[in-house]
PDB file of N, CA and C in Angstrom:
ATOM      1  N   TYR A   4       3.334  -0.704  13.306  1.00  0.00           N
ATOM      2  CA  TYR A   4       2.049  -0.927  12.936  1.00  0.00           C
ATOM      3  C   TYR A   4       1.662  -2.410  12.763  1.00  0.00           C
ATOM      4  N   LYS A   5       0.436  -2.753  13.357  1.00  0.00           N
ATOM      5  CA  LYS A   5       0.091  -4.101  13.200  1.00  0.00           C
ATOM      6  C   LYS A   5      -1.467  -4.134  12.943  1.00  0.00           C
ATOM      7  N   GLY A   6      -1.854  -5.285  12.187  1.00  0.00           N
ATOM      8  CA  GLY A   6      -3.245  -5.537  11.985  1.00  0.00           C
ATOM      9  C   GLY A   6      -4.147  -4.372  11.547  1.00  0.00           C
ATOM     10  N   ASP A   7      -5.057  -4.006  12.409  1.00  0.00           N
ATOM     11  CA  ASP A   7      -6.054  -3.060  12.085  1.00  0.00           C
ATOM     12  C   ASP A   7      -5.422  -1.654  11.917  1.00  0.00           C
ATOM     13  N   MET A   8      -4.277  -1.437  12.647  1.00  0.00           N
ATOM     14  CA  MET A   8      -3.605  -0.049  12.700  1.00  0.00           C
ATOM     15  C   MET A   8      -3.065   0.112  11.158  1.00  0.00           C
ATOM     16  N   MET A   9      -2.676  -0.998  10.530  1.00  0.00           N
ATOM     17  CA  MET A   9      -2.124  -0.894   9.139  1.00  0.00           C
ATOM     18  C   MET A   9      -3.293  -0.641   8.198  1.00  0.00           C
ATOM     19  N   GLU A  10      -4.455  -1.191   8.507  1.00  0.00           N
ATOM     20  CA  GLU A  10      -5.651  -0.832   7.649  1.00  0.00           C
ATOM     21  C   GLU A  10      -6.063   0.607   7.564  1.00  0.00           C
ATOM     22  N   ASN A  11      -5.786   1.286   8.754  1.00  0.00           N
ATOM     23  CA  ASN A  11      -6.026   2.645   8.810  1.00  0.00           C
ATOM     24  C   ASN A  11      -5.150   3.679   8.147  1.00  0.00           C
ATOM     25  N   LEU A  12      -3.987   3.016   7.613  1.00  0.00           N
ATOM     26  CA  LEU A  12      -2.988   3.900   6.989  1.00  0.00           C
ATOM     27  C   LEU A  12      -3.377   4.286   5.647  1.00  0.00           C
ATOM     28  N   SER A  13      -3.085   5.456   5.070  1.00  0.00           N
ATOM     29  CA  SER A  13      -3.253   5.771   3.735  1.00  0.00           C
ATOM     30  C   SER A  13      -2.511   4.867   2.797  1.00  0.00           C
ATOM     31  N   PHE A  14      -2.796   4.943   1.432  1.00  0.00           N
ATOM     32  CA  PHE A  14      -1.964   4.155   0.550  1.00  0.00           C
ATOM     33  C   PHE A  14      -0.598   4.590   0.530  1.00  0.00           C
ATOM     34  N   GLU A  15      -0.431   5.948   0.604  1.00  0.00           N
ATOM     35  CA  GLU A  15       0.853   6.523   0.584  1.00  0.00           C
ATOM     36  C   GLU A  15       1.723   6.239   1.892  1.00  0.00           C
ATOM     37  N   GLU A  16       0.967   6.179   2.971  1.00  0.00           N
ATOM     38  CA  GLU A  16       1.618   5.908   4.228  1.00  0.00           C
ATOM     39  C   GLU A  16       2.082   4.399   4.183  1.00  0.00           C
ATOM     40  N   SER A  17       1.128   3.557   3.743  1.00  0.00           N
ATOM     41  CA  SER A  17       1.572   2.104   3.606  1.00  0.00           C
ATOM     42  C   SER A  17       2.765   1.895   2.746  1.00  0.00           C
ATOM     43  N   LEU A  18       2.677   2.557   1.755  1.00  0.00           N
ATOM     44  CA  LEU A  18       3.909   2.363   0.630  1.00  0.00           C
ATOM     45  C   LEU A  18       5.136   2.849   1.335  1.00  0.00           C
ATOM     46  N   GLU A  19       5.179   4.006   2.036  1.00  0.00           N
ATOM     47  CA  GLU A  19       6.197   4.515   2.712  1.00  0.00           C
ATOM     48  C   GLU A  19       6.832   3.496   3.838  1.00  0.00           C
ATOM     49  N   LYS A  20       5.959   2.951   4.616  1.00  0.00           N
ATOM     50  CA  LYS A  20       6.375   1.909   5.573  1.00  0.00           C
ATOM     51  C   LYS A  20       6.940   0.755   4.927  1.00  0.00           C
ATOM     52  N   LEU A  21       6.343   0.362   3.768  1.00  0.00           N
ATOM     53  CA  LEU A  21       6.912  -0.886   3.069  1.00  0.00           C
ATOM     54  C   LEU A  21       8.162  -0.497   2.520  1.00  0.00           C
ATOM     55  N   GLU A  22       8.482   0.606   2.087  1.00  0.00           N
ATOM     56  CA  GLU A  22       9.846   1.066   1.568  1.00  0.00           C
ATOM     57  C   GLU A  22      10.776   0.955   2.634  1.00  0.00           C
ATOM     58  N   GLU A  23      10.421   1.432   3.829  1.00  0.00           N
ATOM     59  CA  GLU A  23      11.389   1.506   4.975  1.00  0.00           C
ATOM     60  C   GLU A  23      11.659   0.104   5.339  1.00  0.00           C
ATOM     61  N   ILE A  24      10.728  -0.850   5.323  1.00  0.00           N
ATOM     62  CA  ILE A  24      11.083  -2.257   5.679  1.00  0.00           C
ATOM     63  C   ILE A  24      12.054  -2.868   4.656  1.00  0.00           C
ATOM     64  N   VAL A  25      11.654  -2.549   3.288  1.00  0.00           N
ATOM     65  CA  VAL A  25      12.470  -3.101   2.374  1.00  0.00           C
ATOM     66  C   VAL A  25      14.037  -2.688   2.339  1.00  0.00           C
ATOM     67  N   ASN A  26      14.064  -1.370   2.773  1.00  0.00           N
ATOM     68  CA  ASN A  26      15.548  -0.764   2.861  1.00  0.00           C
ATOM     69  C   ASN A  26      16.162  -1.368   4.077  1.00  0.00           C
ATOM     70  N   LYS A  27      15.487  -1.669   5.153  1.00  0.00           N
ATOM     71  CA  LYS A  27      16.047  -2.196   6.317  1.00  0.00           C
ATOM     72  C   LYS A  27      16.622  -3.583   6.140  1.00  0.00           C
ATOM     73  N   LEU A  28      15.701  -4.342   5.381  1.00  0.00           N
ATOM     74  CA  LEU A  28      15.975  -5.843   5.202  1.00  0.00           C
ATOM     75  C   LEU A  28      17.232  -5.837   4.035  1.00  0.00           C
ATOM     76  N   GLU A  29      17.207  -4.934   3.112  1.00  0.00           N
ATOM     77  CA  GLU A  29      18.255  -4.945   2.091  1.00  0.00           C
ATOM     78  C   GLU A  29      19.596  -4.601   2.704  1.00  0.00           C
ATOM     79  N   ASN A  30      19.614  -3.738   3.803  1.00  0.00           N
ATOM     80  CA  ASN A  30      20.853  -3.536   4.432  1.00  0.00           C
ATOM     81  C   ASN A  30      21.536  -4.731   5.185  1.00  0.00           C
ATOM     82  N   GLY A  31      20.650  -5.726   5.511  1.00  0.00           N
ATOM     83  CA  GLY A  31      21.155  -6.986   6.182  1.00  0.00           C
ATOM     84  C   GLY A  31      21.634  -6.744   7.466  1.00  0.00           C
ATOM     85  N   ASP A  32      21.317  -5.711   8.257  1.00  0.00           N
ATOM     86  CA  ASP A  32      21.656  -5.356   9.705  1.00  0.00           C
ATOM     87  C   ASP A  32      20.599  -5.781  10.626  1.00  0.00           C
ATOM     88  N   VAL A  33      19.662  -6.615  10.199  1.00  0.00           N
ATOM     89  CA  VAL A  33      18.443  -7.032  11.009  1.00  0.00           C
ATOM     90  C   VAL A  33      18.763  -8.577  11.369  1.00  0.00           C
ATOM     91  N   PRO A  34      18.667  -8.745  12.819  1.00  0.00           N
ATOM     92  CA  PRO A  34      18.721 -10.192  13.313  1.00  0.00           C
ATOM     93  C   PRO A  34      17.643 -10.966  12.683  1.00  0.00           C
ATOM     94  N   LEU A  35      17.795 -12.216  12.563  1.00  0.00           N
ATOM     95  CA  LEU A  35      16.874 -13.115  11.860  1.00  0.00           C
ATOM     96  C   LEU A  35      15.530 -13.045  12.395  1.00  0.00           C
ATOM     97  N   ASP A  36      15.287 -13.033  13.724  1.00  0.00           N
ATOM     98  CA  ASP A  36      13.966 -12.981  14.279  1.00  0.00           C
ATOM     99  C   ASP A  36      13.291 -11.675  13.824  1.00  0.00           C
ATOM    100  N   ASP A  37      14.003 -10.671  13.854  1.00  0.00           N
ATOM    101  CA  ASP A  37      13.397  -9.238  13.471  1.00  0.00           C
ATOM    102  C   ASP A  37      13.185  -9.242  12.013  1.00  0.00           C
ATOM    103  N   ALA A  38      13.987  -9.748  11.274  1.00  0.00           N
ATOM    104  CA  ALA A  38      13.704  -9.903   9.746  1.00  0.00           C
ATOM    105  C   ALA A  38      12.509 -10.586   9.418  1.00  0.00           C
ATOM    106  N   ILE A  39      12.260 -11.714  10.119  1.00  0.00           N
ATOM    107  CA  ILE A  39      11.056 -12.469   9.902  1.00  0.00           C
ATOM    108  C   ILE A  39       9.672 -11.643  10.235  1.00  0.00           C
ATOM    109  N   GLU A  40       9.806 -10.825  11.441  1.00  0.00           N
ATOM    110  CA  GLU A  40       8.788 -10.056  11.770  1.00  0.00           C
ATOM    111  C   GLU A  40       8.617  -8.921  10.696  1.00  0.00           C
ATOM    112  N   GLU A  41       9.578  -8.314  10.306  1.00  0.00           N
ATOM    113  CA  GLU A  41       9.547  -7.177   9.311  1.00  0.00           C
ATOM    114  C   GLU A  41       9.025  -7.758   8.060  1.00  0.00           C
ATOM    115  N   PHE A  42       9.452  -8.899   7.703  1.00  0.00           N
ATOM    116  CA  PHE A  42       8.917  -9.564   6.409  1.00  0.00           C
ATOM    117  C   PHE A  42       7.382  -9.730   6.509  1.00  0.00           C
ATOM    118  N   ASN A  43       6.934 -10.283   7.668  1.00  0.00           N
ATOM    119  CA  ASN A  43       5.554 -10.399   7.863  1.00  0.00           C
ATOM    120  C   ASN A  43       4.790  -9.086   7.908  1.00  0.00           C
ATOM    121  N   ASN A  44       5.323  -8.009   8.325  1.00  0.00           N
ATOM    122  CA  ASN A  44       4.688  -6.684   8.299  1.00  0.00           C
ATOM    123  C   ASN A  44       4.585  -6.211   6.911  1.00  0.00           C
ATOM    124  N   ALA A  45       5.676  -6.491   6.136  1.00  0.00           N
ATOM    125  CA  ALA A  45       5.716  -6.025   4.789  1.00  0.00           C
ATOM    126  C   ALA A  45       4.627  -6.780   3.950  1.00  0.00           C
ATOM    127  N   MET A  46       4.490  -7.995   4.184  1.00  0.00           N
ATOM    128  CA  MET A  46       3.344  -8.712   3.549  1.00  0.00           C
ATOM    129  C   MET A  46       1.945  -8.166   3.813  1.00  0.00           C
ATOM    130  N   GLN A  47       1.729  -7.852   5.167  1.00  0.00           N
ATOM    131  CA  GLN A  47       0.542  -7.218   5.626  1.00  0.00           C
ATOM    132  C   GLN A  47       0.394  -5.740   4.873  1.00  0.00           C
ATOM    133  N   LEU A  48       1.262  -5.070   4.700  1.00  0.00           N
ATOM    134  CA  LEU A  48       1.319  -3.779   3.917  1.00  0.00           C
ATOM    135  C   LEU A  48       1.091  -3.993   2.566  1.00  0.00           C
ATOM    136  N   VAL A  49       1.613  -4.991   1.957  1.00  0.00           N
ATOM    137  CA  VAL A  49       1.280  -5.302   0.506  1.00  0.00           C
ATOM    138  C   VAL A  49      -0.223  -5.574   0.354  1.00  0.00           C
ATOM    139  N   ASN A  50      -0.668  -6.428   1.288  1.00  0.00           N
ATOM    140  CA  ASN A  50      -2.168  -6.670   1.278  1.00  0.00           C
ATOM    141  C   ASN A  50      -2.954  -5.392   1.469  1.00  0.00           C
ATOM    142  N   VAL A  51      -2.619  -4.456   2.341  1.00  0.00           N
ATOM    143  CA  VAL A  51      -3.430  -3.309   2.544  1.00  0.00           C
ATOM    144  C   VAL A  51      -3.377  -2.439   1.203  1.00  0.00           C
ATOM    145  N   CYS A  52      -2.187  -2.344   0.674  1.00  0.00           N
ATOM    146  CA  CYS A  52      -1.966  -1.538  -0.713  1.00  0.00           C
ATOM    147  C   CYS A  52      -2.857  -2.198  -1.741  1.00  0.00           C
ATOM    148  N   ASN A  53      -2.916  -3.486  -1.939  1.00  0.00           N
ATOM    149  CA  ASN A  53      -3.620  -4.108  -2.963  1.00  0.00           C
ATOM    150  C   ASN A  53      -5.099  -3.874  -2.694  1.00  0.00           C
ATOM    151  N   LYS A  54      -5.623  -3.977  -1.338  1.00  0.00           N
ATOM    152  CA  LYS A  54      -6.989  -3.629  -1.231  1.00  0.00           C
ATOM    153  C   LYS A  54      -7.410  -2.237  -1.602  1.00  0.00           C
ATOM    154  N   LYS A  55      -6.468  -1.302  -1.304  1.00  0.00           N
ATOM    155  CA  LYS A  55      -6.772   0.109  -1.502  1.00  0.00           C
ATOM    156  C   LYS A  55      -6.718   0.472  -3.013  1.00  0.00           C
ATOM    157  N   LEU A  56      -5.892  -0.295  -3.649  1.00  0.00           N
ATOM    158  CA  LEU A  56      -5.736  -0.180  -5.312  1.00  0.00           C
ATOM    159  C   LEU A  56      -7.046  -0.809  -5.861  1.00  0.00           C
ATOM    160  N   SER A  57      -7.532  -1.881  -5.327  1.00  0.00           N
ATOM    161  CA  SER A  57      -8.688  -2.556  -5.865  1.00  0.00           C
ATOM    162  C   SER A  57      -9.840  -1.752  -5.562  1.00  0.00           C
ATOM    163  N   ALA A  58     -10.050  -1.052  -4.373  1.00  0.00           N
ATOM    164  CA  ALA A  58     -11.168  -0.142  -4.065  1.00  0.00           C
ATOM    165  C   ALA A  58     -11.190   1.071  -5.093  1.00  0.00           C
ATOM    166  N   ALA A  59      -9.956   1.608  -5.276  1.00  0.00           N
ATOM    167  CA  ALA A  59      -9.907   2.726  -6.225  1.00  0.00           C
ATOM    168  C   ALA A  59     -10.224   2.459  -7.617  1.00  0.00           C
ATOM    169  N   GLU A  60      -9.784   1.164  -8.060  1.00  0.00           N
ATOM    170  CA  GLU A  60     -10.323   0.685  -9.484  1.00  0.00           C
ATOM    171  C   GLU A  60     -11.661   0.597  -9.550  1.00  0.00           C
ATOM    172  N   GLU A  61     -12.316  -0.041  -8.586  1.00  0.00           N
ATOM    173  CA  GLU A  61     -13.761  -0.282  -8.533  1.00  0.00           C
ATOM    174  C   GLU A  61     -14.419   1.106  -8.540  1.00  0.00           C
ATOM    175  N   SER A  62     -14.033   2.054  -7.803  1.00  0.00           N
ATOM    176  CA  SER A  62     -14.541   3.399  -7.799  1.00  0.00           C
ATOM    177  C   SER A  62     -14.432   4.128  -9.234  1.00  0.00           C
ATOM    178  N   ILE A  63     -13.342   3.974  -9.728  1.00  0.00           N
ATOM    179  CA  ILE A  63     -13.160   4.667 -11.125  1.00  0.00           C
ATOM    180  C   ILE A  63     -14.070   3.927 -12.077  1.00  0.00           C
ATOM    181  N   ALA A  64     -14.180   2.607 -11.976  1.00  0.00           N
ATOM    182  CA  ALA A  64     -15.037   1.739 -12.987  1.00  0.00           C
ATOM    183  C   ALA A  64     -16.401   2.206 -12.761  1.00  0.00           C
ATOM    184  N   LYS A  65     -16.861   2.419 -11.513  1.00  0.00           N
ATOM    185  CA  LYS A  65     -18.300   2.782 -11.246  1.00  0.00           C
ATOM    186  C   LYS A  65     -18.574   4.133 -11.774  1.00  0.00           C
ATOM    187  N   ILE A  66     -17.608   5.074 -11.640  1.00  0.00           N
ATOM    188  CA  ILE A  66     -17.881   6.537 -12.206  1.00  0.00           C
ATOM    189  C   ILE A  66     -18.032   6.382 -13.702  1.00  0.00           C
ATOM    190  N   VAL A  67     -17.003   5.543 -14.399  1.00  0.00           N
ATOM    191  CA  VAL A  67     -17.147   5.489 -15.837  1.00  0.00           C
ATOM    192  C   VAL A  67     -18.417   4.964 -16.294  1.00  0.00           C
ATOM    193  N   LYS A  68     -18.833   3.933 -15.574  1.00  0.00           N
ATOM    194  CA  LYS A  68     -19.974   3.253 -16.012  1.00  0.00           C
ATOM    195  C   LYS A  68     -21.384   4.111 -15.831  1.00  0.00           C
ATOM    196  N   GLU A  69     -21.404   4.878 -14.717  1.00  0.00           N
ATOM    197  CA  GLU A  69     -22.380   5.749 -14.525  1.00  0.00           C
ATOM    198  C   GLU A  69     -22.523   6.868 -15.506  1.00  0.00           C
ATOM    199  N   ASN A  70     -21.405   7.439 -15.889  1.00  0.00           N
ATOM    200  CA  ASN A  70     -21.293   8.550 -16.920  1.00  0.00           C
ATOM    201  C   ASN A  70     -21.402   7.972 -18.277  1.00  0.00           C
ATOM    202  N   GLY A  71     -21.275   6.723 -18.496  1.00  0.00           N
ATOM    203  CA  GLY A  71     -21.302   6.196 -19.775  1.00  0.00           C
ATOM    204  C   GLY A  71     -20.333   6.669 -20.882  1.00  0.00           C
ATOM    205  N   GLU A  72     -19.281   7.326 -20.361  1.00  0.00           N
ATOM    206  CA  GLU A  72     -18.262   7.839 -21.219  1.00  0.00           C
ATOM    207  C   GLU A  72     -16.917   7.526 -20.609  1.00  0.00           C
ATOM    208  N   ILE A  73     -15.787   7.711 -21.321  1.00  0.00           N
ATOM    209  CA  ILE A  73     -14.386   7.500 -20.884  1.00  0.00           C
ATOM    210  C   ILE A  73     -14.073   8.901 -20.276  1.00  0.00           C
ATOM    211  N   VAL A  74     -13.457   8.768 -19.018  1.00  0.00           N
ATOM    212  CA  VAL A  74     -13.012   9.886 -18.290  1.00  0.00           C
ATOM    213  C   VAL A  74     -11.434  10.002 -18.498  1.00  0.00           C
ATOM    214  N   ASN A  75     -10.982  11.045 -18.842  1.00  0.00           N
ATOM    215  CA  ASN A  75      -9.568  11.293 -19.015  1.00  0.00           C
ATOM    216  C   ASN A  75      -9.024  11.987 -17.800  1.00  0.00           C
ATOM    217  N   PHE A  76      -8.090  11.292 -17.107  1.00  0.00           N
ATOM    218  CA  PHE A  76      -7.392  11.845 -15.966  1.00  0.00           C
ATOM    219  C   PHE A  76      -6.185  12.480 -16.241  1.00  0.00           C
ATOM    220  N   GLU A  77      -5.972  13.738 -15.871  1.00  0.00           N
ATOM    221  CA  GLU A  77      -4.743  14.472 -16.246  1.00  0.00           C
ATOM    222  C   GLU A  77      -3.942  14.623 -14.946  1.00  0.00           C
ATOM    223  N   ILE A  78      -2.645  14.358 -15.157  1.00  0.00           N
ATOM    224  CA  ILE A  78      -1.687  14.458 -13.963  1.00  0.00           C
ATOM    225  C   ILE A  78      -0.937  15.807 -14.241  1.00  0.00           C
ATOM    226  N   ASN A  79      -1.113  16.790 -13.267  1.00  0.00           N
ATOM    227  CA  ASN A  79      -0.331  17.960 -13.261  1.00  0.00           C
ATOM    228  C   ASN A  79       1.038  17.593 -12.725  1.00  0.00           C
ATOM    229  N   GLU A  80       1.983  17.956 -13.363  1.00  0.00           N
ATOM    230  CA  GLU A  80       3.420  17.885 -12.925  1.00  0.00           C
ATOM    231  C   GLU A  80       3.995  19.099 -12.496  1.00  0.00           C
TER     232      GLU A  80
END
């Protein structure tokens, strides 16, 4: 995945790809040129994840502001 293709991934997909790259780099079986490319891909994925998290935070802040109250989010396990 490159450039715009990364932008179209969901947060979860981006995180999964990032984990795959980290695992590959940690194993050390990657030639230097490939490692550099994988590192660049990882940094792009980090940026995609940050953008998606920022957008989610803005959406939540907007909802709270519009409602004028604190919203409790429950996580079902």
